[in-house]
Amino acid sequence: KLAGFPVEKEIVDFDFTFQPSINKNKIEDLSTLRFVEKAENVLFVGNSGVGKTHLATALGIKAAKSRYSTYYISFGDLMMKLKKAHLENRFDAQLRHYLKYKLLIIDEIGYLPVDSDSANLFFQLISRRYEKKSTIITTNLNFSKWVDVFSNPVLANAILDRLIHHSHIISIKGPSYRLKDKISLDNKKSDSLN
């Protein structure tokens, strides 16, 4: 509960047969949590609904159960909190809050653009965690498109440089889990009409 997970999902609940682009052995290796011990990052990249949040949450829950301090937050909420703290002259305290976690999960980078000042705040967080603590990122954007989110090419590249340097990148190419039952139901209705 303290970690802020939106739902309780575990690796065993993940349907690897539905997303064959994912290397199951790689996910099982990540679930050993060696990446946390080595202060490495994990970046899940793929379209909406392919299982990025499920896998990020599952690794986070495994880390929390293994007594690693873990915190989950959506990118939108993180940026709102960092910006508010900056405006209220308590940015350093807010930054220390996110720096204390051995594993920080930042979900959904790419859905909302941020201004240059906010990009700078995010850079400070990533820069301070770099090579000290692990961060899991989920994003729906290829890295080449991060400039569109952070509105500053220099900051976008600096953020990516630190995230990618010691990282495991899991690119997920496949259909949306959320739509699979709807598509299946629609196909059955269509077949019965024919």
Coordinates of C-alpha atoms in Angstrom, one line a residue:
K1 CA 0.0 0.0 0.0
L2 CA 2.8 2.4 0.8
A3 CA 4.3 1.8 -2.6
G4 CA 1.3 3.3 -4.3
F5 CA 0.6 0.4 -6.8
P6 CA -2.6 1.0 -8.7
V7 CA -3.4 -2.8 -8.8
E8 CA -1.8 -6.0 -7.6
K9 CA -0.3 -7.8 -10.5
E10 CA 2.4 -10.4 -10.5
I11 CA 4.6 -12.0 -13.2
V12 CA 2.6 -15.3 -12.9
D13 CA -0.5 -13.5 -14.0
F14 CA 1.0 -12.2 -17.2
D15 CA -0.1 -13.9 -20.5
F16 CA 3.1 -14.3 -22.4
T17 CA 1.3 -16.3 -25.2
F18 CA -0.7 -13.2 -26.0
Q19 CA 2.5 -11.1 -26.3
P20 CA 5.1 -13.4 -28.0
S21 CA 7.4 -10.4 -28.7
I22 CA 8.4 -10.5 -25.0
N23 CA 11.3 -12.7 -24.0
K24 CA 9.8 -14.5 -21.0
N25 CA 13.3 -15.6 -19.8
K26 CA 14.4 -11.9 -19.7
I27 CA 11.4 -11.0 -17.5
E28 CA 12.1 -14.0 -15.2
D29 CA 15.8 -12.8 -15.0
L30 CA 14.6 -9.3 -14.1
S31 CA 12.3 -10.8 -11.4
T32 CA 15.5 -12.1 -9.6
L33 CA 15.9 -8.3 -8.9
R34 CA 19.6 -8.3 -9.6
F35 CA 19.0 -5.2 -11.6
V36 CA 18.0 -3.4 -8.4
E37 CA 21.2 -4.5 -6.7
K38 CA 23.2 -3.2 -9.6
A39 CA 21.2 0.1 -9.7
E40 CA 20.2 -0.6 -13.3
N41 CA 17.0 0.6 -15.0
V42 CA 14.3 -1.2 -16.9
L43 CA 12.4 0.5 -19.7
F44 CA 9.2 -0.9 -21.1
V45 CA 8.4 0.5 -24.5
G46 CA 5.2 -0.2 -26.5
N47 CA 1.8 0.9 -27.5
S48 CA -1.1 1.3 -25.0
G49 CA -2.5 -1.9 -23.6
V50 CA 0.4 -4.3 -24.3
G51 CA 1.3 -5.0 -20.7
K52 CA 3.9 -2.5 -19.8
T53 CA 2.3 -1.4 -16.5
H54 CA 1.5 -5.0 -15.6
L55 CA 5.1 -6.0 -15.9
A56 CA 6.4 -2.9 -14.2
T57 CA 4.0 -3.3 -11.3
A58 CA 4.8 -7.0 -11.0
L59 CA 8.5 -6.3 -10.7
G60 CA 7.7 -3.5 -8.2
I61 CA 5.6 -5.8 -6.1
K62 CA 8.3 -8.5 -6.2
A63 CA 10.8 -5.9 -5.0
A64 CA 8.5 -4.6 -2.2
K65 CA 7.9 -8.2 -1.0
S66 CA 11.7 -8.6 -1.0
R67 CA 12.0 -5.6 1.3
Y68 CA 13.4 -3.1 -1.2
S69 CA 11.9 0.3 -0.7
T70 CA 9.7 0.8 -3.8
Y71 CA 7.4 3.5 -5.0
Y72 CA 5.1 3.7 -8.0
I73 CA 3.8 6.9 -9.6
S74 CA 2.4 7.9 -12.9
F75 CA 4.5 10.4 -14.9
G76 CA 1.6 12.9 -14.8
D77 CA 1.3 12.8 -11.0
L78 CA 5.1 12.9 -10.6
M79 CA 5.4 16.0 -12.7
M80 CA 2.5 17.7 -10.9
K81 CA 4.1 17.0 -7.5
L82 CA 7.5 18.1 -8.6
K83 CA 6.2 21.3 -10.2
K84 CA 4.0 22.1 -7.1
A85 CA 6.9 21.5 -4.8
H86 CA 9.1 23.8 -6.9
L87 CA 6.5 26.6 -6.8
E88 CA 6.3 26.2 -3.0
N89 CA 10.1 26.3 -2.5
R90 CA 10.2 22.7 -1.3
F91 CA 11.6 21.0 -4.4
D92 CA 14.6 19.6 -2.5
A93 CA 12.5 17.9 0.1
Q94 CA 10.2 16.5 -2.6
L95 CA 13.3 15.3 -4.6
R96 CA 14.7 13.6 -1.5
H97 CA 11.4 11.8 -1.1
Y98 CA 11.8 10.1 -4.6
L99 CA 15.6 9.6 -4.1
K100 CA 15.2 7.5 -1.0
Y101 CA 13.5 4.6 -2.9
K102 CA 15.7 1.7 -4.1
L103 CA 13.2 1.2 -6.9
L104 CA 11.1 4.0 -8.4
I105 CA 8.5 3.1 -11.0
I106 CA 7.4 5.9 -13.3
D107 CA 4.5 4.9 -15.5
E108 CA 3.1 6.4 -18.7
I109 CA 5.8 8.7 -20.0
G110 CA 4.7 10.0 -23.4
Y111 CA 1.0 10.7 -22.9
L112 CA 1.4 14.3 -21.7
P113 CA 3.9 16.9 -22.9
V114 CA 5.7 19.0 -20.3
D115 CA 7.2 22.4 -20.5
S116 CA 10.9 23.1 -20.3
D117 CA 10.9 24.0 -16.6
S118 CA 9.2 20.7 -15.8
A119 CA 11.6 18.8 -18.0
N120 CA 14.4 20.3 -16.0
L121 CA 12.8 19.1 -12.7
F122 CA 12.5 15.6 -14.1
F123 CA 16.1 15.7 -15.3
Q124 CA 17.3 16.5 -11.8
L125 CA 15.4 13.5 -10.4
I126 CA 16.8 11.1 -13.1
S127 CA 20.3 12.6 -12.8
R128 CA 20.4 12.2 -9.0
R129 CA 19.2 8.6 -9.2
Y130 CA 21.7 7.7 -12.0
E131 CA 24.0 4.9 -11.0
K132 CA 22.7 4.9 -7.4
K133 CA 19.2 3.6 -7.6
S134 CA 17.0 1.7 -10.1
T135 CA 14.1 3.2 -12.0
I136 CA 11.5 1.4 -14.1
I137 CA 9.9 3.5 -16.9
T138 CA 7.0 2.7 -19.1
T139 CA 6.5 4.6 -22.2
N140 CA 4.3 4.5 -25.3
L141 CA 6.9 6.5 -27.3
N142 CA 10.0 5.4 -29.2
F143 CA 13.0 7.3 -27.7
S144 CA 13.4 9.4 -30.8
K145 CA 10.0 11.0 -29.9
W146 CA 10.9 12.0 -26.4
V147 CA 11.8 15.4 -27.6
D148 CA 8.1 15.9 -28.3
V149 CA 7.3 15.2 -24.6
F150 CA 10.1 17.2 -23.0
S151 CA 10.1 20.2 -25.5
N152 CA 13.8 20.5 -25.1
P153 CA 16.1 18.3 -27.2
V154 CA 19.1 18.8 -24.9
L155 CA 17.2 17.8 -21.8
A156 CA 15.4 14.9 -23.5
N157 CA 18.7 13.5 -24.7
A158 CA 20.3 14.0 -21.2
I159 CA 17.4 12.2 -19.5
L160 CA 17.5 9.3 -22.0
D161 CA 21.3 9.1 -21.8
R162 CA 21.1 8.5 -18.0
L163 CA 18.1 6.1 -18.2
I164 CA 19.5 4.0 -21.0
H165 CA 23.2 3.8 -20.0
H166 CA 22.7 0.9 -17.4
S167 CA 19.4 -0.5 -18.5
H168 CA 17.3 -3.3 -19.8
I169 CA 15.0 -2.3 -22.6
I170 CA 11.9 -4.4 -23.2
S171 CA 10.2 -3.5 -26.5
I172 CA 6.7 -4.9 -26.7
K173 CA 5.1 -5.2 -30.1
G174 CA 1.6 -6.6 -30.1
P175 CA -2.1 -6.1 -29.7
S176 CA -3.8 -4.5 -26.7
Y177 CA -4.9 -6.7 -23.8
R178 CA -7.7 -4.3 -23.1
L179 CA -9.1 -4.8 -26.6
K180 CA -8.6 -8.5 -27.0
D181 CA -11.9 -9.6 -25.4
K182 CA -13.8 -6.8 -27.2
I183 CA -12.3 -7.8 -30.6
S184 CA -12.9 -11.5 -29.8
L185 CA -16.6 -10.7 -28.9
D186 CA -17.0 -8.5 -32.0
N187 CA -15.6 -11.3 -34.2
K188 CA -18.0 -13.9 -32.7
K189 CA -21.0 -11.5 -33.3
S190 CA -19.8 -10.9 -36.9
D191 CA -19.5 -14.7 -37.5
S192 CA -22.9 -15.4 -36.1
L193 CA -24.4 -12.7 -38.4
N194 CA -22.8 -14.4 -41.4

